[in-house]
Short mmCIF file of C-alpha atoms and ligand atoms in Angstrom, two decimals:
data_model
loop_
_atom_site.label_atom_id
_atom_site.label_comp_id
_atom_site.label_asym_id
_atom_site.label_seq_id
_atom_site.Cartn_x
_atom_site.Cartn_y
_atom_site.Cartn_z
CA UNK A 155 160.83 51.30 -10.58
CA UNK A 156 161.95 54.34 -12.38
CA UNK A 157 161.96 57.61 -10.91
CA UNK A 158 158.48 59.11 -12.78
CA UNK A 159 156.59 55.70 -12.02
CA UNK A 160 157.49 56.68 -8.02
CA UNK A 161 156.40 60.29 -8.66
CA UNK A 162 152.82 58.67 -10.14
CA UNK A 163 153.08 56.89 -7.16
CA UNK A 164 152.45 59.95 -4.94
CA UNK A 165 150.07 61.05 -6.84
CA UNK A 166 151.65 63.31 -9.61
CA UNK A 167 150.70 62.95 -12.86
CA UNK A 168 152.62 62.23 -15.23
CA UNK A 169 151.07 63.74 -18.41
CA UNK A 170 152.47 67.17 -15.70
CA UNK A 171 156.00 65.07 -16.95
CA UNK A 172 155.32 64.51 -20.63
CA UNK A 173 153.30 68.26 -21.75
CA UNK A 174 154.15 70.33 -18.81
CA UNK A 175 157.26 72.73 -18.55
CA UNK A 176 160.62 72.03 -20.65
CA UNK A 177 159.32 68.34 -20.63
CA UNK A 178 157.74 68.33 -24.02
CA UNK A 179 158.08 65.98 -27.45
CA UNK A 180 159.62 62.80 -28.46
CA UNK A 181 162.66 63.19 -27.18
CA UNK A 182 161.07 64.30 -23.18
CA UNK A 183 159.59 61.28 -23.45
CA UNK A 184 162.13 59.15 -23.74
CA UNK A 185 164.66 60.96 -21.07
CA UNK A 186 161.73 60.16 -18.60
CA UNK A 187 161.77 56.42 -19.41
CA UNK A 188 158.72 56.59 -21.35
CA UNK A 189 159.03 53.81 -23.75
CA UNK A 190 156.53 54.77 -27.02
CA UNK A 191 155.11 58.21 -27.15
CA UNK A 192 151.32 58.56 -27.19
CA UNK A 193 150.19 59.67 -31.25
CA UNK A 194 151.39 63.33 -30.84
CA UNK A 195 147.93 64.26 -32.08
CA UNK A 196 146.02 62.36 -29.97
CA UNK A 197 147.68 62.71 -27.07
CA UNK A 198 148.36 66.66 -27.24
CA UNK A 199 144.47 66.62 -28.06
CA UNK A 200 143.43 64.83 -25.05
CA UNK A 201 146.22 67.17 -23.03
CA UNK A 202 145.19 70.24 -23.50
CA UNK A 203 141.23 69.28 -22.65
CA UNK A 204 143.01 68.47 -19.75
CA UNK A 205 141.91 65.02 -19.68
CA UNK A 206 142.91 61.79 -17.72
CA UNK A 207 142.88 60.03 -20.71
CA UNK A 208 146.20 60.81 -21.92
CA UNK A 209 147.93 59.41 -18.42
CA UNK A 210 150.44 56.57 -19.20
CA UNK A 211 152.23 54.55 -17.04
CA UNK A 212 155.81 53.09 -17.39
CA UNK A 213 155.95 49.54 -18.45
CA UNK A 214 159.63 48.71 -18.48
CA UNK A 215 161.90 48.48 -15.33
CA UNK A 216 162.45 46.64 -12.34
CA UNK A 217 159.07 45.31 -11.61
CA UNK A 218 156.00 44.57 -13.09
CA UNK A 219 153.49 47.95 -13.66
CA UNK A 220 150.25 47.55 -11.53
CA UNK A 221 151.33 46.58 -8.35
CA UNK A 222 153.53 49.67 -6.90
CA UNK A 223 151.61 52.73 -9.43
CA UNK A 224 148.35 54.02 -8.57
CA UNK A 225 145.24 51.64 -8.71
CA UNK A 226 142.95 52.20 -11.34
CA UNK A 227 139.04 52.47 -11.21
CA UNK A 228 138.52 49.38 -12.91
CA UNK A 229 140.09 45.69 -13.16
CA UNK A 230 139.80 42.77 -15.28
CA UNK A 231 141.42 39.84 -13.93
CA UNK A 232 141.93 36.69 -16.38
CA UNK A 233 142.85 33.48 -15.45
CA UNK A 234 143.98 31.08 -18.32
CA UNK A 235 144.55 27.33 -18.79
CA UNK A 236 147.47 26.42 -20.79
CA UNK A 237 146.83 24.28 -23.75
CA UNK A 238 147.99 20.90 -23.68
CA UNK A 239 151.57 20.34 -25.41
CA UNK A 240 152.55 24.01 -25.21
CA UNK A 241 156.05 23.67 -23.89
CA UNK A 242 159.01 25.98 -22.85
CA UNK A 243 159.73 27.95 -26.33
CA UNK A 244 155.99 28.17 -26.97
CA UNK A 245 155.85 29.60 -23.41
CA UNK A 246 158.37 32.24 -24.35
CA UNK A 247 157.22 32.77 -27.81
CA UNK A 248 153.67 33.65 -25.86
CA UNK A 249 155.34 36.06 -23.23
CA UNK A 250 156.84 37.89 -26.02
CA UNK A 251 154.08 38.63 -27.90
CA UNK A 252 152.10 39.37 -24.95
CA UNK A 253 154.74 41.75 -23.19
CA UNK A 254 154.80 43.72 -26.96
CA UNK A 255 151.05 43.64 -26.62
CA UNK A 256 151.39 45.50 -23.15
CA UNK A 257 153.78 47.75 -24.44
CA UNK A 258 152.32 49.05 -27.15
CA UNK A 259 149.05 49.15 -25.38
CA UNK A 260 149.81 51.19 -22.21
CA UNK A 261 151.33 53.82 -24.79
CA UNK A 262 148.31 54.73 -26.40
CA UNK A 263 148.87 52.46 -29.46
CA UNK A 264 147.18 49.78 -31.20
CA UNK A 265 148.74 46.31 -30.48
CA UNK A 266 150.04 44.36 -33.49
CA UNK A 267 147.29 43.61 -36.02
CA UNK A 268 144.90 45.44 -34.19
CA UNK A 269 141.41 45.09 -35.45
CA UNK A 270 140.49 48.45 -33.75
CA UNK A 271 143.55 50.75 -32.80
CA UNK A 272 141.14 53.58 -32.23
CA UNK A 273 140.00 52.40 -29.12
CA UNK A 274 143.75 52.23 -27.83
CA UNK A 275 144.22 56.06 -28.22
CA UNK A 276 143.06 56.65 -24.38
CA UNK A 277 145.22 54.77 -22.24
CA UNK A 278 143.99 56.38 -19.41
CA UNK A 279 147.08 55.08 -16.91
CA UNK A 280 146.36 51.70 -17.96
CA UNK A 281 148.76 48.75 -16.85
CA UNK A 282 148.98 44.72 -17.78
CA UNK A 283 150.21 43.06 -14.89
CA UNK A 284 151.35 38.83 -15.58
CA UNK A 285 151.34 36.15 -13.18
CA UNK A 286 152.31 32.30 -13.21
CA UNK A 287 150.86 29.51 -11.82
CA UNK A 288 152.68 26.51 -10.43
CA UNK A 289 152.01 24.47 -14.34
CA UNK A 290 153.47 27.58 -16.03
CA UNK A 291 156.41 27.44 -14.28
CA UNK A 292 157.26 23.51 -14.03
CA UNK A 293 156.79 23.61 -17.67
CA UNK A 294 159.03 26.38 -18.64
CA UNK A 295 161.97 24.84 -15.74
CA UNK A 296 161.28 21.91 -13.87
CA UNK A 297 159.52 21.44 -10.52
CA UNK A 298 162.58 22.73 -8.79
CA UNK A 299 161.52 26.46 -10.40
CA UNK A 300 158.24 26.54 -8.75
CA UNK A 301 158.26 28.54 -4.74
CA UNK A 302 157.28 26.79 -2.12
CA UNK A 303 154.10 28.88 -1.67
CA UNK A 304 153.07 28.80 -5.03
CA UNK A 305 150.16 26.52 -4.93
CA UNK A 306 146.45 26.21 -3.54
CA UNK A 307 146.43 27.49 0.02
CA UNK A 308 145.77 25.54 2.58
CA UNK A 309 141.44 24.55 2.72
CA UNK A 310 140.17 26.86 5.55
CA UNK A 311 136.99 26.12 7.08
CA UNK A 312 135.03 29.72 5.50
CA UNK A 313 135.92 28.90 2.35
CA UNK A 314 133.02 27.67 -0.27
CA UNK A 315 135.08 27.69 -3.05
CA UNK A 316 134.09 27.56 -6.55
CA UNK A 317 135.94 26.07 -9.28
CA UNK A 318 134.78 28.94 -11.75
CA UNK A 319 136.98 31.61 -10.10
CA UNK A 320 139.72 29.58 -8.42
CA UNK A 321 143.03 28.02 -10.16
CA UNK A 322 145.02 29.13 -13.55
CA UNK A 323 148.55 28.98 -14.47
CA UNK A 324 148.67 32.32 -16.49
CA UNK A 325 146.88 35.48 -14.81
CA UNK A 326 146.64 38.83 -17.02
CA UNK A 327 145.90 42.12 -14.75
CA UNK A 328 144.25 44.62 -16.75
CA UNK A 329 143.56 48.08 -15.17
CA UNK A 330 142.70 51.75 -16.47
CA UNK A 331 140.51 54.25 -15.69
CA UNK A 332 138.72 53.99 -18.65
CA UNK A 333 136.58 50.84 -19.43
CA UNK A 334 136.57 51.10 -22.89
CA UNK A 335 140.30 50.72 -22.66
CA UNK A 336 140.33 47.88 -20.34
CA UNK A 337 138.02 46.14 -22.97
CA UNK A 338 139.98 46.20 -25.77
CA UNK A 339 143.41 45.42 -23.96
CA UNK A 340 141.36 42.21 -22.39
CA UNK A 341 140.15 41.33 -26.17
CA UNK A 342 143.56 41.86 -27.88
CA UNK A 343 145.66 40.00 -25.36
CA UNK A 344 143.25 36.99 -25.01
CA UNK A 345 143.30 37.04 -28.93
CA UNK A 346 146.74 36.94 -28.84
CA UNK A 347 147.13 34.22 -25.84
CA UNK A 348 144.50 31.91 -27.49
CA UNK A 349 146.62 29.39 -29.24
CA UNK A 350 148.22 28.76 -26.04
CA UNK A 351 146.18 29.19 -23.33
CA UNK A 352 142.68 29.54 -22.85
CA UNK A 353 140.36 31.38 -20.60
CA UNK A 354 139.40 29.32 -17.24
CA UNK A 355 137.62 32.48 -15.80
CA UNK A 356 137.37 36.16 -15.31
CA UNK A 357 136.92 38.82 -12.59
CA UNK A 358 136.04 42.51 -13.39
CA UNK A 359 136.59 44.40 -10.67
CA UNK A 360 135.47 48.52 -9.84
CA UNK A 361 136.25 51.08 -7.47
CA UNK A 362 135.56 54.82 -7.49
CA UNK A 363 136.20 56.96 -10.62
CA UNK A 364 139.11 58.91 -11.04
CA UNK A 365 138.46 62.39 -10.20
CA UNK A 366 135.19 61.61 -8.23
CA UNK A 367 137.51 61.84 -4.74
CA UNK A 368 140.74 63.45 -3.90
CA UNK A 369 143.27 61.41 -5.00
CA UNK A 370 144.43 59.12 -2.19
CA UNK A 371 141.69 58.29 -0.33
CA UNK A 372 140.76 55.26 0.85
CA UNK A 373 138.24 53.08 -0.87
CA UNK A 374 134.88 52.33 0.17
CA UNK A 375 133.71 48.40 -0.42
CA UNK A 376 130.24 47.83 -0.85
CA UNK A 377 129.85 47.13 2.71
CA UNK A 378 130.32 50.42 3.01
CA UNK A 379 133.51 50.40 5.16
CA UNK A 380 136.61 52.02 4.23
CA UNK A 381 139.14 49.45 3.06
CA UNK A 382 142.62 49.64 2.89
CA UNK A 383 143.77 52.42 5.64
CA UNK A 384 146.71 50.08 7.20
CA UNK A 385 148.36 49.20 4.22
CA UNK A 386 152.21 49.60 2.98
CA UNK A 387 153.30 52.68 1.24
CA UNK A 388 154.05 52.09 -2.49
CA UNK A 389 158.14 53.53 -2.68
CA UNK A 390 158.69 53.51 1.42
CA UNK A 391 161.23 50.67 2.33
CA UNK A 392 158.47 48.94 4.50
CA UNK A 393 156.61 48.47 1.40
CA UNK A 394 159.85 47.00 -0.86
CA UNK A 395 160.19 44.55 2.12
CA UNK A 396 157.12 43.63 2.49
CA UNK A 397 156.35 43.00 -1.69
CA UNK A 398 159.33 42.15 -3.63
CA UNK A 399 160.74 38.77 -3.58
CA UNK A 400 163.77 37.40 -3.53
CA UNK A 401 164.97 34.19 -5.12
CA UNK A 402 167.68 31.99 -5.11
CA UNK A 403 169.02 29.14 -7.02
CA UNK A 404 166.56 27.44 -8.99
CA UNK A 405 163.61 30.19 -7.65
CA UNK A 406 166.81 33.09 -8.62
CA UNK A 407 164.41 34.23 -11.30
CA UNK A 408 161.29 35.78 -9.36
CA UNK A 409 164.22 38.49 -7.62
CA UNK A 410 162.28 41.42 -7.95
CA UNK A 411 158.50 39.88 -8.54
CA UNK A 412 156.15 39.04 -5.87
CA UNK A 413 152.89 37.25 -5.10
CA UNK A 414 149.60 37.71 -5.70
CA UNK A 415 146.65 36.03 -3.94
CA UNK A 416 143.23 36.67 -5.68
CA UNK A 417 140.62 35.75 -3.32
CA UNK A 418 137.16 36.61 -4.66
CA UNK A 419 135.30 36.92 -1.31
CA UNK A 420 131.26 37.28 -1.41
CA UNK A 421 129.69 39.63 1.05
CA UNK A 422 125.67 38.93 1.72
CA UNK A 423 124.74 42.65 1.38
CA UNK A 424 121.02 41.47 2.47
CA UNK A 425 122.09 40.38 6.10
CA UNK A 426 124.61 42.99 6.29
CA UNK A 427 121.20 45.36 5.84
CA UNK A 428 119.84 44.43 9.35
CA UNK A 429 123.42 45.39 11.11
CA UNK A 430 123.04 48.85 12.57
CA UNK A 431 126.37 51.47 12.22
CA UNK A 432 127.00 50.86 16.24
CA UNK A 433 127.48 46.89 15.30
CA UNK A 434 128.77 47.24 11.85
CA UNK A 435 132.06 49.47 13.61
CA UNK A 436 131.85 46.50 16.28
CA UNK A 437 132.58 43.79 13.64
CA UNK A 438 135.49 45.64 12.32
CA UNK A 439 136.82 47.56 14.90
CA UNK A 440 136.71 51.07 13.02
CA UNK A 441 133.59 53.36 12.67
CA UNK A 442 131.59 52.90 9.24
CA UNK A 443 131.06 56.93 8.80
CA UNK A 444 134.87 57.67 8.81
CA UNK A 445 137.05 54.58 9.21
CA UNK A 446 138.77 56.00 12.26
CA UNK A 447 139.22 52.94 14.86
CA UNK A 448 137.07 52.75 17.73
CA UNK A 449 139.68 54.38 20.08
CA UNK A 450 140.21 57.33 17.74
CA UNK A 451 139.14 60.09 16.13
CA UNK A 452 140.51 60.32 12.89
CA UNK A 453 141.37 57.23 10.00
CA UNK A 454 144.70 57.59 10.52
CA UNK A 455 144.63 57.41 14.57
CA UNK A 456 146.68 54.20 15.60
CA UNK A 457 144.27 51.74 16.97
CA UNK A 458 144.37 50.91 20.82
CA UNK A 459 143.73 47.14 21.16
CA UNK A 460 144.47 47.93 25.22
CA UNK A 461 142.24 50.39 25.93
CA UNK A 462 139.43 49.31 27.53
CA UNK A 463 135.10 50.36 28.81
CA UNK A 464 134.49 50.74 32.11
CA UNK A 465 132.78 47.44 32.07
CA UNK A 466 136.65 46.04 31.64
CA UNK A 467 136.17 44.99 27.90
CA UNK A 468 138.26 46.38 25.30
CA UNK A 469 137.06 49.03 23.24
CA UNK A 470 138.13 46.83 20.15
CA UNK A 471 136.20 43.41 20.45
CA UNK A 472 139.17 40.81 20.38
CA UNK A 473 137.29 39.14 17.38
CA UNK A 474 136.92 42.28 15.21
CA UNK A 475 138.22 42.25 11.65
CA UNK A 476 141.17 44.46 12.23
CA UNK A 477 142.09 42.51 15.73
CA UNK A 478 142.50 39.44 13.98
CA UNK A 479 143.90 39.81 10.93
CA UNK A 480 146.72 42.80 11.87
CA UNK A 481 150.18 41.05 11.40
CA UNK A 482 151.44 40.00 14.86
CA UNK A 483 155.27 41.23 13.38
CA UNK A 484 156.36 42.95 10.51
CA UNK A 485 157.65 39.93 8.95
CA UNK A 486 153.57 39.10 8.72
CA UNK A 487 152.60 41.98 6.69
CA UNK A 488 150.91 41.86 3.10
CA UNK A 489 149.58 44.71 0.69
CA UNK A 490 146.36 44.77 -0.21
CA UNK A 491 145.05 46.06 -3.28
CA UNK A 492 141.31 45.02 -3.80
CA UNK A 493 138.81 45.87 -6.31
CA UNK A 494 134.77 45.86 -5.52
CA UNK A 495 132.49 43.32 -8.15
CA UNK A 496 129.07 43.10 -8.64
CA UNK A 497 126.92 41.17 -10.80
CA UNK A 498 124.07 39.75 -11.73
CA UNK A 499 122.13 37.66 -8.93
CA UNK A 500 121.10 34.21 -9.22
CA UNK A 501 117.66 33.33 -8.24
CA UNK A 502 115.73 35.91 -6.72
CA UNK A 503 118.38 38.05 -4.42
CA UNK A 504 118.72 41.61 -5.25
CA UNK A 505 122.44 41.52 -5.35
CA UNK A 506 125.78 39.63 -5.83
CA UNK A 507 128.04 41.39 -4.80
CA UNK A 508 131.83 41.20 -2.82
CA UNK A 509 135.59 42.01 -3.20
CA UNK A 510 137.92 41.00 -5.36
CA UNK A 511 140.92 40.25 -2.53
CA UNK A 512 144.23 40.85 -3.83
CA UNK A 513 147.28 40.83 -1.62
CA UNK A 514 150.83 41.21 -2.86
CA UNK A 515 153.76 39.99 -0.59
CA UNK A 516 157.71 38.80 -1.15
CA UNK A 517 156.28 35.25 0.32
CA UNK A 518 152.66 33.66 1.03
CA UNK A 519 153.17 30.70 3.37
CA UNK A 520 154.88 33.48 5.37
CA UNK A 521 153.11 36.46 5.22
CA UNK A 522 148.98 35.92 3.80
CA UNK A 523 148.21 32.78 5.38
CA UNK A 524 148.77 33.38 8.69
CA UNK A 525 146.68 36.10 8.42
CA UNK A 526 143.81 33.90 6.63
CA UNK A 527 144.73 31.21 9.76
CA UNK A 528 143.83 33.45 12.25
CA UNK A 529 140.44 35.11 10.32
CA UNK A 530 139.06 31.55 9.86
CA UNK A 531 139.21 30.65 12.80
CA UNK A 532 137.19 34.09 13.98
CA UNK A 533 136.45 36.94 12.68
CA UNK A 534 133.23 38.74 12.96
CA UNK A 535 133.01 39.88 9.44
CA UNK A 536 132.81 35.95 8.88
CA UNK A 537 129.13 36.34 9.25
CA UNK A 538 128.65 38.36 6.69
CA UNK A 539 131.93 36.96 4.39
CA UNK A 540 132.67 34.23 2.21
CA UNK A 541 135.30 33.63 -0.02
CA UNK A 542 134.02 31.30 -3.30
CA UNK A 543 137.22 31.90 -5.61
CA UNK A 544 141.30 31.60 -4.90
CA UNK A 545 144.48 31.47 -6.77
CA UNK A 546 147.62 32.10 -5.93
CA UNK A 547 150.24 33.31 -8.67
CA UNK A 548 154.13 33.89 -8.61
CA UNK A 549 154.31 37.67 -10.39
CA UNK A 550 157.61 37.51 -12.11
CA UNK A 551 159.61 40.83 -11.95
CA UNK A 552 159.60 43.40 -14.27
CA UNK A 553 161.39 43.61 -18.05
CA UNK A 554 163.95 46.25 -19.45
CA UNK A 555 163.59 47.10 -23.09
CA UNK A 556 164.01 44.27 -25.60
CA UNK A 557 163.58 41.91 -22.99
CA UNK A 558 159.86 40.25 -22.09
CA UNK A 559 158.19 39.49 -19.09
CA UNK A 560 158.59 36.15 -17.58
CA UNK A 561 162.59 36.58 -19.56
CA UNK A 562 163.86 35.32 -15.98
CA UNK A 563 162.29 32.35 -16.10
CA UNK A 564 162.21 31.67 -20.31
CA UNK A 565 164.76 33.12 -21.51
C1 HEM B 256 135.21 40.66 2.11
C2 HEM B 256 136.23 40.45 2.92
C3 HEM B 256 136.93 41.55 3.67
C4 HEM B 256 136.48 42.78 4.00
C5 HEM B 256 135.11 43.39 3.71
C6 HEM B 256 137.55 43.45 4.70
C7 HEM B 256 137.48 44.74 5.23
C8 HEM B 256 138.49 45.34 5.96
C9 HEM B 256 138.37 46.63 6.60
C10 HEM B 256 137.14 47.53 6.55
C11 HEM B 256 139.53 46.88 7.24
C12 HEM B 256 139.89 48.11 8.10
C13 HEM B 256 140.53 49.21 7.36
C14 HEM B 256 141.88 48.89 6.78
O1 HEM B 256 142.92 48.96 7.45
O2 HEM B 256 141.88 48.52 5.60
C15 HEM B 256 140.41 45.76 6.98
C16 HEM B 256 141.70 45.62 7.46
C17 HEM B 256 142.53 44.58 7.17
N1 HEM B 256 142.19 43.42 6.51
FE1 HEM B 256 140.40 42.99 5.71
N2 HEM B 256 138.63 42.60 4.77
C18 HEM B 256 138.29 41.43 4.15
C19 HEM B 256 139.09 40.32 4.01
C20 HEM B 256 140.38 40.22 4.41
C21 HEM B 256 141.24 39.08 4.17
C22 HEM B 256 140.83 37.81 3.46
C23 HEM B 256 142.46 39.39 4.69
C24 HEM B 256 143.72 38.58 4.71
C25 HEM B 256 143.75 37.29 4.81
C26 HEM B 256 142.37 40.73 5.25
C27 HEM B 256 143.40 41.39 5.85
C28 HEM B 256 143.30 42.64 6.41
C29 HEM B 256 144.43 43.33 7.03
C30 HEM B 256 145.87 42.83 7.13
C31 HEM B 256 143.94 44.55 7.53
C32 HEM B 256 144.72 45.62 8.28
C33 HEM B 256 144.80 45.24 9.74
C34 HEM B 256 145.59 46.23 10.53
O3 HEM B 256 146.81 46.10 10.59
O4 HEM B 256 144.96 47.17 11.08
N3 HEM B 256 141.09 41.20 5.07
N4 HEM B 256 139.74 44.83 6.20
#
């Protein structure tokens, strides 16, 4: 990851990089690894309104966009088919197009024969993340090519899973603060996917707006909780260890991708309703108005699974979310980046609504399902949880200029 993509990952902007200071024009741009300029009109026009709009993120380098840089407010996940008879060049010939798609795309410009490059102008830090199923990859090199854990995880007894949201062999991750822009990114890479793949199923995600909270702080699901306080640090070595994979031999080419499990998970917002705060900290173990853990004060308190009432129970119920699924060693540890949905009902409830699981980690069997092990067989949340959708994809690493995504593996 190059050195401004880190910065964004603390939190900088980088349109501070691009129109701030010294740092200004073409040639700024392309010291600080940017690979097209915005439109100079467009994007000095959304700079000085100061807007959000005008935030890019880096596309090229040593892994994939959208995994390590910030998360966006919104999330479209597509899961594709691939159409019979498309074989190894077609597979390439598809990843190039698609990767000079992203490109072009997450710089503010229109893709290649796009019908309307207007709506491209406001990238609004908007990334294209690819992933591979198990088909994908024994078609492009042989079954020997294809990770261990890439595959349908194990059947756990919570599941109710759905064949609408579950499966794919090509995944397309597209994220931006700005709707609009997802939209059109979703339209012009499906357009340009179509005579190779088709579209099994897709999952838009939300979470808050950018610049509604401080940048940084923790989600809120629609449960209310706050989700995602123990989590690896994007650019810390904990978190490199913990996400990027590393191949050998015939699996040499995913050095420097990861893994993504996509687990779309409903939560019955209508029984959750009858749970009072007191039991709704219970289940998870951390208090609903703050996320601090039940034997703290603050979010970021360590939790104390030891400490115990004076009736001799621990403060933490042994079954509570965050007692069951926190990794028993570091070599257990996943990253979770999860988006809120929420849709229409069917029938007559008043909502249908859950999250959109994602976990990134160097290897599944290893790290996710162990944790998934342990939460099916309890978890309190479980009462109020149930995951319909799952898919598990190999995210190959990053490109460098000229080259495409998935070049590893198809080149
Ligand atoms: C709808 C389903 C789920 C909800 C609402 C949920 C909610 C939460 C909440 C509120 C926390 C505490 C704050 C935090 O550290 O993020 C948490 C922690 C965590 N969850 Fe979940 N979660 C869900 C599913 C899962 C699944 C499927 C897994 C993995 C298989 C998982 C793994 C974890 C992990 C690893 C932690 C951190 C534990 C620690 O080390 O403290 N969660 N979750």
């Amino acid at each position: 990851m190059s050195s401004d993509a880190t910065d964004l990952g603390r939190g900088l902007s980088r349109r501070r990089f691009l129109f701030g200071g010294a740092a200004v024009g073409a040639g700024a741009a392309v010291a600080l690894g940017v690979d097209r300029a915005l439109p100079p009109s467009r994007a000095a026009e959304l700079d000085a309104a100061g807007l959000n709009g005008a935030r890019t993120v880096a596309f090229h380098g040593a892994h994939q966009c959208g995994i390590d840089t910030p998360i966006a407010a919104h999330a479209t996940y597509l899961g594709l088919g691939l159409r019979d008879g498309v074989d190894r060049e077609d597979l390439a010939r598809m990843m190039r197009v698609l990767t000079d798609d992203a490109e072009r795309l997450m710089a503010g410009e229109g893709a290649l024969a796009d019908t309307e490059p207007e709506l491209a102008t406001v990238p609004a830090a908007l990334t294209v993340t690819f992933g591979f199923g198990p088909q994908l990859v024994r078609r492009a090199a042989g079954s020997s090519a294809v990770p261990a854990w890439l595959g349908p995880l194990p059947a756990f007894g919570i599941d109710a899973l759905e064949e609408q949201w579950s499966g794919g062999d090509l995944l397309i991750v597209v994220s931006s603060d700005d709707a609009v822009t997802v939209a059109h990114a979703v339209r012009m890479l499906l357009k340009d996917s179509r005579s190779f793949a088709s579209l099994a199923w897709r999952q838009d995600g939300f979470r808050r707006a950018y610049g509604s909270e401080v940048s940084g702080t923790t989600m809120r699901n629609l449960f209310g909780q706050v989700d995602g306080t123990t989590n690896p640090e994007p650019g810390t070595a904990e978190f490199d260890q913990v996400v990027w994979a590393t191949g050998s031999g015939d699996t040499a080419w995913l050095t420097g991708g990861t893994s993504l499990v996509l687990r779309r998970i409903r939560m019955n917002l209508d029984t959750w309703d009858e749970v009072d705060p007191t039991a709704r900290s219970f289940a998870v173990g951390r208090r609903i108005a703050d996320g601090a853990p039940l034997t703290g004060s603050r979010e970021s308190d360590p939790p104390d699974f030891e400490a115990t009432t004076a009736a001799g129970n621990t403060v933490i119920s042994p079954v509570a979310h965050i007692a069951r699924s926190r990794p028993v060693d570091s070599r257990e540890v996943i990253f979770r980046r999860g988006y809120n949905y929420d849709v229409a009902p069917s029938g007559e409830g008043v909502s249908e609504t859950g999250l959109l699981f994602a976990s990134f980690q160097a290897d599944v069997d290893a790290q996710f399902t162990p944790i998934q092990r342990r939460l099916d067989q309890a978890d309190l949340l479980n009462t109020w949880t149930t995951p319909i959708g799952s898919a598990v994809f190999a995210i190959p690493p990053g490109c460098a200029p000229g080259g495409f995504v998935g070049d590893t593996l198809l080149a």
